[in-house]
mmCIF file of C-alpha atoms in Angstrom:
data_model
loop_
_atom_site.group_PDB
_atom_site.id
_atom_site.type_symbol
_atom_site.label_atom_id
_atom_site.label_comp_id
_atom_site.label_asym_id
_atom_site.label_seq_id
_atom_site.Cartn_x
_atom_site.Cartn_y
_atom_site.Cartn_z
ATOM 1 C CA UNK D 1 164.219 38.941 -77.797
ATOM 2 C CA UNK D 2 163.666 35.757 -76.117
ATOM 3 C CA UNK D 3 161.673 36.421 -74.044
ATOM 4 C CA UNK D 4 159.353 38.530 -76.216
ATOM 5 C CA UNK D 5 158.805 35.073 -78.218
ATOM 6 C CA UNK D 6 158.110 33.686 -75.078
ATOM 7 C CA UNK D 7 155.490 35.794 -73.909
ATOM 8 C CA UNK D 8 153.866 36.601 -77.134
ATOM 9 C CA UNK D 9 153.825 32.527 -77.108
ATOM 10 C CA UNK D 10 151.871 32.331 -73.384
ATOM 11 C CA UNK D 11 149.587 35.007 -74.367
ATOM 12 C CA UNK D 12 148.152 32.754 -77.726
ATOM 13 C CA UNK D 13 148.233 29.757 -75.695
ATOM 14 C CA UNK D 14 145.922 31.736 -73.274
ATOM 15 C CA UNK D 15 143.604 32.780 -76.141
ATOM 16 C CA UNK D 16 143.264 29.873 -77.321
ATOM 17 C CA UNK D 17 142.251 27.851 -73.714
ATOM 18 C CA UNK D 18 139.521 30.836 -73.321
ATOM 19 C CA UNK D 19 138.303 30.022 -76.761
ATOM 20 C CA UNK D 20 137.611 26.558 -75.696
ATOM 21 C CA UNK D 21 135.994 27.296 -72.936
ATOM 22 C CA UNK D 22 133.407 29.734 -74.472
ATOM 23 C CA UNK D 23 129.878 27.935 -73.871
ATOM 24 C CA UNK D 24 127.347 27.951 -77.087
ATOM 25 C CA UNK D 25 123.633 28.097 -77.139
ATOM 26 C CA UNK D 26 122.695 24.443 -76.679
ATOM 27 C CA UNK D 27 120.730 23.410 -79.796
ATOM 28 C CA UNK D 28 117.898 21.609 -78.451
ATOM 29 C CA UNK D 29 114.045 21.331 -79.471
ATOM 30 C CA UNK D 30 110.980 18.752 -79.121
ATOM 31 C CA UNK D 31 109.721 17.879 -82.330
ATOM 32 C CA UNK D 32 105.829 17.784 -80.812
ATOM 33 C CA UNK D 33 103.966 21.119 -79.557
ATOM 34 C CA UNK D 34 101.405 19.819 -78.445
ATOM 35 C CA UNK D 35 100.361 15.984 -77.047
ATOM 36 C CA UNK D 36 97.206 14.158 -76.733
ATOM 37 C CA UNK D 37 96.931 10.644 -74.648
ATOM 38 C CA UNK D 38 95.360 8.943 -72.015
ATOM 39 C CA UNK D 39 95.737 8.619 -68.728
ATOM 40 C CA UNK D 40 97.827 5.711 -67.606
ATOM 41 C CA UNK D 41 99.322 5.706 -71.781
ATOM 42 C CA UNK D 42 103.176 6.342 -71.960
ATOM 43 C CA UNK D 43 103.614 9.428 -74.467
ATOM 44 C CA UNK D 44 107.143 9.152 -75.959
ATOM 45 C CA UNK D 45 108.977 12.881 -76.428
ATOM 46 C CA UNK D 46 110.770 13.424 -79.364
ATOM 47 C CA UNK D 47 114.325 15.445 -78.751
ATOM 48 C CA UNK D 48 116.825 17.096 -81.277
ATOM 49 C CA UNK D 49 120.238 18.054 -80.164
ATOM 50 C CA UNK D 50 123.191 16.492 -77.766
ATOM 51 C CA UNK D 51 123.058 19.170 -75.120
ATOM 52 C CA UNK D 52 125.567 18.355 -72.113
ATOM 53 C CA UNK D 53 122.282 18.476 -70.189
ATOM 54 C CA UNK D 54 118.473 17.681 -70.093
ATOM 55 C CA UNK D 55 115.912 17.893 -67.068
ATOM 56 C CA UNK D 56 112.520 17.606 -67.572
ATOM 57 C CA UNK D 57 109.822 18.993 -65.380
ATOM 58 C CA UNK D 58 106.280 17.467 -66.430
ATOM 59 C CA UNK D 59 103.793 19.975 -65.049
ATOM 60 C CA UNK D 60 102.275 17.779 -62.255
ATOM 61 C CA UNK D 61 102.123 19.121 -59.381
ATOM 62 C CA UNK D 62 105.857 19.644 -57.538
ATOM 63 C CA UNK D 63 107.049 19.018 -60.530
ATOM 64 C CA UNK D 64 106.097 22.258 -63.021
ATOM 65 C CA UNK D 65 108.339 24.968 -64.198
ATOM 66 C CA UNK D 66 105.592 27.759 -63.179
ATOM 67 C CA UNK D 67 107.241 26.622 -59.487
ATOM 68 C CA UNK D 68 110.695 26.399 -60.266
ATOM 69 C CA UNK D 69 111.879 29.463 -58.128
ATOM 70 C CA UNK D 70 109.452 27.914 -54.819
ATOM 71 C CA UNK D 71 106.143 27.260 -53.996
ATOM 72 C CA UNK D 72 103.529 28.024 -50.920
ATOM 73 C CA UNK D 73 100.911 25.996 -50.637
ATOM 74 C CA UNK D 74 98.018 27.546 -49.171
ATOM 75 C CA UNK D 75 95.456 26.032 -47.225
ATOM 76 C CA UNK D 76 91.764 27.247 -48.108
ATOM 77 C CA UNK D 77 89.850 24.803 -45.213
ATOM 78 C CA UNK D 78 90.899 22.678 -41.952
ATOM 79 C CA UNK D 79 88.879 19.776 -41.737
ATOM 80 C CA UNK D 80 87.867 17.721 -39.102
ATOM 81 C CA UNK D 81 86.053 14.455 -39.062
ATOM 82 C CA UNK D 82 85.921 11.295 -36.502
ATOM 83 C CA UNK D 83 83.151 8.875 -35.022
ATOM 84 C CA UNK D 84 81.836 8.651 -31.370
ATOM 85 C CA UNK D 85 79.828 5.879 -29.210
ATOM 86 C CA UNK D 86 78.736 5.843 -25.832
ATOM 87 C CA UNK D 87 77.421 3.541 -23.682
ATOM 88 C CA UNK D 88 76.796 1.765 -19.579
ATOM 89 C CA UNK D 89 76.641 4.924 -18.076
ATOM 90 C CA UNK D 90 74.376 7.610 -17.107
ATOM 91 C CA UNK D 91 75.954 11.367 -16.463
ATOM 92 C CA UNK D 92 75.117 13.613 -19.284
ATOM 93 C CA UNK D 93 77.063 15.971 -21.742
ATOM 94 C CA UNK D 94 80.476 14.538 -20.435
ATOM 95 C CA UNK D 95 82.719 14.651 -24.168
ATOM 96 C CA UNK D 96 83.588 17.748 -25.241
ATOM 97 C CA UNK D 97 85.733 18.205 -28.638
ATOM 98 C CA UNK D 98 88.380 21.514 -27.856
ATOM 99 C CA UNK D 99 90.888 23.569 -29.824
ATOM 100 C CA UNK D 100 93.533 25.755 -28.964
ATOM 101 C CA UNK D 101 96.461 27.546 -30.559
ATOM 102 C CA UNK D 102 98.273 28.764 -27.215
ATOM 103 C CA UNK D 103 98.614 24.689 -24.874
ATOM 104 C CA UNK D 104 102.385 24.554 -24.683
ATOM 105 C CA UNK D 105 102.507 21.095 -25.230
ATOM 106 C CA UNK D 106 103.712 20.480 -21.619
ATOM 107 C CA UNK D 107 103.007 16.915 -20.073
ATOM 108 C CA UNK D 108 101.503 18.367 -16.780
ATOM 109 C CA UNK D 109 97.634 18.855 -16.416
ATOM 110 C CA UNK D 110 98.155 22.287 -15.388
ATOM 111 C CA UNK D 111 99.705 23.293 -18.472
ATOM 112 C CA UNK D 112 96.070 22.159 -19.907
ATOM 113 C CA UNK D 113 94.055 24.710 -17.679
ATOM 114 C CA UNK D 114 96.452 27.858 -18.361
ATOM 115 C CA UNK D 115 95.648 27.444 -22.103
ATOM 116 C CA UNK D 116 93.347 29.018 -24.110
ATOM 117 C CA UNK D 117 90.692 26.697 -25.331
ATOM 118 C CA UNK D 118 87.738 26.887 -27.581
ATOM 119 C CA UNK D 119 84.732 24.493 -27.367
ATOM 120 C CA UNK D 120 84.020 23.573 -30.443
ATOM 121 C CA UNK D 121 81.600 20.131 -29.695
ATOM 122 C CA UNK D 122 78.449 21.858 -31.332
ATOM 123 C CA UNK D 123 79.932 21.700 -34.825
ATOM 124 C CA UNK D 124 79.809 17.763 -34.177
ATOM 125 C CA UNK D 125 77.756 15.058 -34.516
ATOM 126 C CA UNK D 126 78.273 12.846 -31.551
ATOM 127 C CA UNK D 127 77.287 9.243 -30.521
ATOM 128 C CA UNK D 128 73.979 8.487 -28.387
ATOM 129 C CA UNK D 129 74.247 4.716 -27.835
ATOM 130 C CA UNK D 130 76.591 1.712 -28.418
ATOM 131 C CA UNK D 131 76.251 2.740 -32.466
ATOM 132 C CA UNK D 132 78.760 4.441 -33.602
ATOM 133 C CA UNK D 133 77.704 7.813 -35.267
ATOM 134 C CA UNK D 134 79.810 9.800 -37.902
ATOM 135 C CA UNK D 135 80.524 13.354 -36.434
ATOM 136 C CA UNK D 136 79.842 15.015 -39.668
ATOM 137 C CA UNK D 137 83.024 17.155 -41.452
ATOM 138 C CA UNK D 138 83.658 20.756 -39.794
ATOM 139 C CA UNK D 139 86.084 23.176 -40.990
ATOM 140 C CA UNK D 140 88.228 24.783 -38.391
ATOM 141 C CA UNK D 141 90.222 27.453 -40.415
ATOM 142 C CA UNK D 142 88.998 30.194 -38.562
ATOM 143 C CA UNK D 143 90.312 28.836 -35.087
ATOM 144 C CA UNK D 144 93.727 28.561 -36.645
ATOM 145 C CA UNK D 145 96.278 31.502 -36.212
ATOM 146 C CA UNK D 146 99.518 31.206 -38.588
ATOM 147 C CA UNK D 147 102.752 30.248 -37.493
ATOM 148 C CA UNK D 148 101.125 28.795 -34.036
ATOM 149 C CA UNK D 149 100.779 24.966 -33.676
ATOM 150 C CA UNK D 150 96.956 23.966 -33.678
ATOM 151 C CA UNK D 151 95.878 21.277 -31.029
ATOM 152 C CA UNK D 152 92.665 19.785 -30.541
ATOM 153 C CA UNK D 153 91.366 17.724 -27.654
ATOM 154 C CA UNK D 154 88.505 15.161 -26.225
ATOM 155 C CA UNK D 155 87.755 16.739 -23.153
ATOM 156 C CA UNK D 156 85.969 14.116 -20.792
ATOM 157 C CA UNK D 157 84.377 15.314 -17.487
ATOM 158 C CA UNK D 158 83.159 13.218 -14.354
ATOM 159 C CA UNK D 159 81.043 14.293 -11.839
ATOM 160 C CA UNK D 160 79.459 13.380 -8.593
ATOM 161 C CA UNK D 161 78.739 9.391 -9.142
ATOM 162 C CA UNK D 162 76.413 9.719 -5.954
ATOM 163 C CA UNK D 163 74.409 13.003 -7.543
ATOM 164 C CA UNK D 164 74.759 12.223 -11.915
ATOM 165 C CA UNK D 165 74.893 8.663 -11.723
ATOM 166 C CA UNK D 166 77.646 6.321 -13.459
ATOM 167 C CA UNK D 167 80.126 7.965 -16.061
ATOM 168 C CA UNK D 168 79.794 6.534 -19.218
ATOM 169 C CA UNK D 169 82.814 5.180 -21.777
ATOM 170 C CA UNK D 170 83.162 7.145 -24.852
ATOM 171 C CA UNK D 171 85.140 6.021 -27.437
ATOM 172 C CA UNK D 172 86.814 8.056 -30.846
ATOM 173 C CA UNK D 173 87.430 5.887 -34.214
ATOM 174 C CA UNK D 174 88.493 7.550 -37.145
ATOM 175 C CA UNK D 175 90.441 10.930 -36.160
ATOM 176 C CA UNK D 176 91.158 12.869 -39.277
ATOM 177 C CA UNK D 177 92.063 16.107 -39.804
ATOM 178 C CA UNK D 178 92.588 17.278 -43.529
ATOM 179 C CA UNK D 179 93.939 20.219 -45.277
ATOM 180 C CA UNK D 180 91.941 21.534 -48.245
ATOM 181 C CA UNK D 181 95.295 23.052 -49.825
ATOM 182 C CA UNK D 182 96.241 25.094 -53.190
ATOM 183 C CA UNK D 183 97.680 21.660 -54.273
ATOM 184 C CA UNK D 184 94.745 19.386 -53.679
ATOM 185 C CA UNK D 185 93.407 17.196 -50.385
ATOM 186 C CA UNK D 186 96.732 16.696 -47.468
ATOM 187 C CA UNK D 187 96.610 14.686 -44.151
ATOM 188 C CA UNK D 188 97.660 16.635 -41.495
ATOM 189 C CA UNK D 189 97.316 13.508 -39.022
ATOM 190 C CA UNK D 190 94.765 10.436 -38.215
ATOM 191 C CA UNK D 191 94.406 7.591 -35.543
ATOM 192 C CA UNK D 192 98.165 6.626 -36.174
ATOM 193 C CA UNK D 193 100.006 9.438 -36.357
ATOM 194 C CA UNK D 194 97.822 12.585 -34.280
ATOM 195 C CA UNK D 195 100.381 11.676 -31.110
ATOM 196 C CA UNK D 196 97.276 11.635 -28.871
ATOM 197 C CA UNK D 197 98.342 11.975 -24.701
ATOM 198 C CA UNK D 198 96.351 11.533 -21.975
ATOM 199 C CA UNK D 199 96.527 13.788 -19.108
ATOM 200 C CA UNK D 200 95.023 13.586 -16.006
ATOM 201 C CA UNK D 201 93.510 15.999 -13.604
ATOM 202 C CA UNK D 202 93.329 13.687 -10.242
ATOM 203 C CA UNK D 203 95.864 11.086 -11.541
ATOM 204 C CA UNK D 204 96.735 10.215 -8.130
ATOM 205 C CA UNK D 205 93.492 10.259 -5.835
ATOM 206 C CA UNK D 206 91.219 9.424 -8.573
ATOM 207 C CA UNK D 207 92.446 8.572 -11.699
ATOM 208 C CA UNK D 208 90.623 7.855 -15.048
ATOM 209 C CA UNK D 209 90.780 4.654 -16.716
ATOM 210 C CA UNK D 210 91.244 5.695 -20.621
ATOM 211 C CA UNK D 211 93.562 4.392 -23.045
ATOM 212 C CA UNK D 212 94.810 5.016 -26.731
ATOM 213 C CA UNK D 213 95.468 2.707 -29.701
ATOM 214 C CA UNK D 214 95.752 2.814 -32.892
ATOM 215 C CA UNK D 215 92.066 2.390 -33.555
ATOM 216 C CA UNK D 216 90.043 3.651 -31.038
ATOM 217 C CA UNK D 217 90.503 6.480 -28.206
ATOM 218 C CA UNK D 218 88.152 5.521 -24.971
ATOM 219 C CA UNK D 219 87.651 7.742 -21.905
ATOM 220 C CA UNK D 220 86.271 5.825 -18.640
ATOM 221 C CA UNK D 221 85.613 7.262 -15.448
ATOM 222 C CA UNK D 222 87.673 6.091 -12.076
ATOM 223 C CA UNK D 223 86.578 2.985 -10.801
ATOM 224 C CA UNK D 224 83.487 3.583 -8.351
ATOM 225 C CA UNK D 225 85.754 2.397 -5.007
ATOM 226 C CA UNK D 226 85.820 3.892 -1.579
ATOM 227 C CA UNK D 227 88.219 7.116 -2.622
ATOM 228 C CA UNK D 228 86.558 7.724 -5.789
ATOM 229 C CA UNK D 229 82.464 7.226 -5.041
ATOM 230 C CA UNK D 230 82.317 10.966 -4.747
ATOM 231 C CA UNK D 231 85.058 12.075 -6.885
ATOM 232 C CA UNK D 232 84.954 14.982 -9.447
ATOM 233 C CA UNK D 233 87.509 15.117 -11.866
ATOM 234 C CA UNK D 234 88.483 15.501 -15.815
ATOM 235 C CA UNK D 235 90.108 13.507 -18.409
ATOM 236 C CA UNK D 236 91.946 14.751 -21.618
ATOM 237 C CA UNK D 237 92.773 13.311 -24.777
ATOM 238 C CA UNK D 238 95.373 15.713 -26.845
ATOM 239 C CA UNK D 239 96.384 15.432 -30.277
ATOM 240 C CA UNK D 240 100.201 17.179 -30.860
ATOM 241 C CA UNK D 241 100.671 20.472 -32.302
ATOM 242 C CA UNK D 242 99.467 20.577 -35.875
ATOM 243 C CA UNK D 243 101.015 23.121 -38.699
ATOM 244 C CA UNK D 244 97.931 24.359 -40.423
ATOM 245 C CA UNK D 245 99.326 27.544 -42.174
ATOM 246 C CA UNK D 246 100.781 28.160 -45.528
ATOM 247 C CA UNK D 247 103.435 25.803 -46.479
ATOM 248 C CA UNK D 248 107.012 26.427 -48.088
ATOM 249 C CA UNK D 249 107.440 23.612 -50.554
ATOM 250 C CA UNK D 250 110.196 25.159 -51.472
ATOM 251 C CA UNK D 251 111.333 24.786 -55.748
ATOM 252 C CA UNK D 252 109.663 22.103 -57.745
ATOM 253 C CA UNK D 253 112.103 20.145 -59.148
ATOM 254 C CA UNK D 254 112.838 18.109 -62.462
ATOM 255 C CA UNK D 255 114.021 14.585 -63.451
ATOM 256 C CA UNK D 256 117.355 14.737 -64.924
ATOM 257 C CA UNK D 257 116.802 12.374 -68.359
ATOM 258 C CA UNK D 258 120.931 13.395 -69.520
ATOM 259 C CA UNK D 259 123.948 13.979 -67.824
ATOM 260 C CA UNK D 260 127.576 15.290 -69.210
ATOM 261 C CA UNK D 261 128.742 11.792 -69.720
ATOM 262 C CA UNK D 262 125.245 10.322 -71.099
ATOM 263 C CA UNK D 263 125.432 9.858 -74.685
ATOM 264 C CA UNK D 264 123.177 11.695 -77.538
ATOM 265 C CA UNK D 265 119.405 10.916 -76.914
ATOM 266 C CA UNK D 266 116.375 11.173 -79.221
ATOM 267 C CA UNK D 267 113.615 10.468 -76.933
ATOM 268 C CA UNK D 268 112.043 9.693 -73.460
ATOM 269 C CA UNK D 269 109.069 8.395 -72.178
ATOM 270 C CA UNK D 270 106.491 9.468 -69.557
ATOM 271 C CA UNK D 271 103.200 8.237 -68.402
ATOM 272 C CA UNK D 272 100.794 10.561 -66.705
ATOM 273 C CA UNK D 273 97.921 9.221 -64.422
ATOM 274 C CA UNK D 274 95.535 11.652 -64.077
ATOM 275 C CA UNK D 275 93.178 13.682 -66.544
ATOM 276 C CA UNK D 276 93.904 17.290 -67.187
ATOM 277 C CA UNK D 277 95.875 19.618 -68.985
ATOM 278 C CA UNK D 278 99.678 20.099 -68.438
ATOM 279 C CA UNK D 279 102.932 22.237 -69.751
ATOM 280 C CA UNK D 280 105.860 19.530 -69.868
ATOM 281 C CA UNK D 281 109.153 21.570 -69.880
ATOM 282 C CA UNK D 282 112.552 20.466 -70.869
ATOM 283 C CA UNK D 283 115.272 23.146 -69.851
ATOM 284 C CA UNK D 284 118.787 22.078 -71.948
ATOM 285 C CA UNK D 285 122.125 23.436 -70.906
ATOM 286 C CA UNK D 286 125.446 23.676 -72.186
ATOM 287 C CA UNK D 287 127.733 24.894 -69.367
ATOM 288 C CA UNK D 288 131.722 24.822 -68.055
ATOM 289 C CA UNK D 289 133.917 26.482 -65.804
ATOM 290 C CA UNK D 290 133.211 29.921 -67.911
ATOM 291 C CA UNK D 291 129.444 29.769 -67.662
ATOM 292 C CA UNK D 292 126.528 27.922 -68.760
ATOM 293 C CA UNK D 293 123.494 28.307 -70.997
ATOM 294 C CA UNK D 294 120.319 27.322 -71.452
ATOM 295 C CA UNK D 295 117.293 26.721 -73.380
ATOM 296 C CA UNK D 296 113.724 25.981 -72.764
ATOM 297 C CA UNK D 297 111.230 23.974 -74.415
ATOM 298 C CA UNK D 298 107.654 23.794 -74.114
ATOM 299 C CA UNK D 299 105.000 20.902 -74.809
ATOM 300 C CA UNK D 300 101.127 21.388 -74.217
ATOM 301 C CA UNK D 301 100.229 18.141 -73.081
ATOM 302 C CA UNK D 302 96.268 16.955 -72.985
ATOM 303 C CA UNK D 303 95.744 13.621 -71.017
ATOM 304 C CA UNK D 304 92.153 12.336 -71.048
ATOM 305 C CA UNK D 305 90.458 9.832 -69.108
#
C-alpha cells in the first residue's frame, strides 16, 4: 500500500513539472501599423507584452524577414573602369587589357601562355599622351563563367628597339571593378586590394622594369643596354582571381532588442538613413526546454527624404 502512495505521489509530481513547462503564445503586438519619418529621424516603436524574447529585423537590406531562411545575391553587370597615360616612347599598340576564367593563378610566366585569354582592349578608352584619359565603364558579364575565378590583366609587349623604336611607359590609376548586384553597387577590388603580380617573360636576359603601388601600375621596357638593344619580350600585370557569380549571403539576421533576463520593455528606437519603403518585423518568442513559440509582427514603415 505504500508504495502505491508512493507512486501515485511521483506520477502528480510529474504532471505537475510538465505543466510548468508548457510554453504559451507570447502576447506581443506594436501599437503602430504603419510609420512615416525622415531619413536620418529616429522613429520610436511602441511594444505590448513581456515576451522572454524580441528580435527585430528592420527591412534594410541583410536585415529583412523576406531573407530570413538565406539570400543570393545576384549580379546583373561586371564593371570595369581605370585610367591610362603614356608617354617617351615610340612603339605602337603595346597595352593590351585581357581576361580569362581558366590562368591558374601560378607564379610562373608559362602558366600565363597556357591560359585562355580574351582581348578585351577595344571596349577601352586608353591614354595617347602624358594626360591621363578615363577608359570609359565596360561591362564584362558575359566573359564571366560561374563558379570560375575571373582575372584580368595589362598585357604590355616590347618589340625590336632597333626596328619600332623606344618602348614607351604606361601607367594604370584607378583599377575598379564593380558588381551591379540584386542588393545594390559592390566592390569586387581596386588599386589596394586587386593583388596585382607582375610576371615576366625574359626575367632573366631581358627583364622589364615595371612596378606596382598602391596608386599607380607602370609597365617600362628593359633598359636599352648591350643584351637588351634587340630584345623582344612581354610584360604582365595580373589582378587575383575575382568571384563574380551569384553570392550566398546566407540568412539575414535581426538585432536582438530583449533577452530572457531583460526586463519588460515598451519601446525601441531606430533611425533609418535612406529614403524608401520598408517592412520592420519583430518576431516574439516564448520558449523552454519543451518547445518554443512565436509571434510575428509587422510595421509598414515610409522614410522620406
Amino acid at each position: 500500500m505504500k508504495n502505491i502512495f508512493m507512486l501515485i505521489a511521483g506520477l502528480l509530481t510529474l504532471t505537475g513539472c510538465t505543466q510548468k513547462l508548457e510554453v504559451s503564445v507570447p502576447e506581443f503586438d506594436v501599437t503602430q501599423k504603419k510609420i512615416t519619418a525622415r531619413a536620418g529621424e529616429e522613429i520610436k516603436f511602441l511594444l505590448t507584452g513581456n515576451p522572454d524574447l524580441i528580435t527585430f529585423y528592420s527591412g534594410e537590406v541583410l536585415h529583412d524577414y523576406a531573407f530570413a531562411a538565406g539570400r543570393i545575391v545576384k549580379t546583373n553587370s561586371l564593371d570595369l573602369s581605370f585610367r591610362s597615360n603614356v608617354e617617351f616612347g615610340k612603339q605602337p599598340d603595346q597595352l593590351r587589357v585581357m581576361a580569362s576564367v581558366d590562368f591558374n593563378g601560378g607564379a610562373a610566366f608559362e602558366d600565363i601562355t597556357t591560359a585562355s585569354w580574351t582581348d578585351i582592349t577595344n571596349r577601352f578608352a586608353l591614354g595617347t599622351n602624358a594626360t591621363y584619359k578615363a577608359s570609359g565603364e565596360a561591362n564584362l558579364a558575359d566573359l564571366s563563367i560561374e563558379g570560375k575565378p575571373f582575372y584580368l590583366a595589362f598585357r604590355y609587349i616590347v618589340r625590336n628597339p632597333t626596328v619600332y623604336g623606344t618602348g614607351n611607359v604606361w601607367r594604370i590609376q584607378n583599377f575598379l571593378l564593380n558588381a551591379q548586384t540584386s542588393i545594390g553597387l559592390l566592390s569586387l577590388g581596386n588599386m589596394q586590394n586587386a593583388g596585382f603580380r607582375i610576371y615576366e617573360q625574359k626575367q632573366k636576359t631581358a627583364p622589364c622594369r615595371s612596378t606596382i603601388s598602391t596608386t599607380t601600375l607602370q609597365l617600362i621596357a628593359p633598359a636599352l643596354v648591350d643584351s637588351t638593344r634587340t630584345a623582344e619580350t612581354e610584360c604582365w600585370i595580373v589582378t587575383k582571381g575575382f568571384d563574380t557569380g551569384d553570392m550566398d549571403y546566407g540568412p539575414d539576421r535581426p538585432v536582438a532588442i530583449k533577452g530572457y533576463a531583460d526586463p519588460k520593455i515598451k519601446e525601441t528606437v531606430y533611425v533609418y538613413t535612406k529614403p524608401g519603403n520598408y517592412k520592420a518585423v519583430f518576431t516574439a518568442y516564448n520558449g523552454n526546454v519543451a518547445g518554443r513559440k512565436e509571434v510575428i509582427r509587422e510595421v509598414e514603415v515610409e522614410i522620406i527624404p
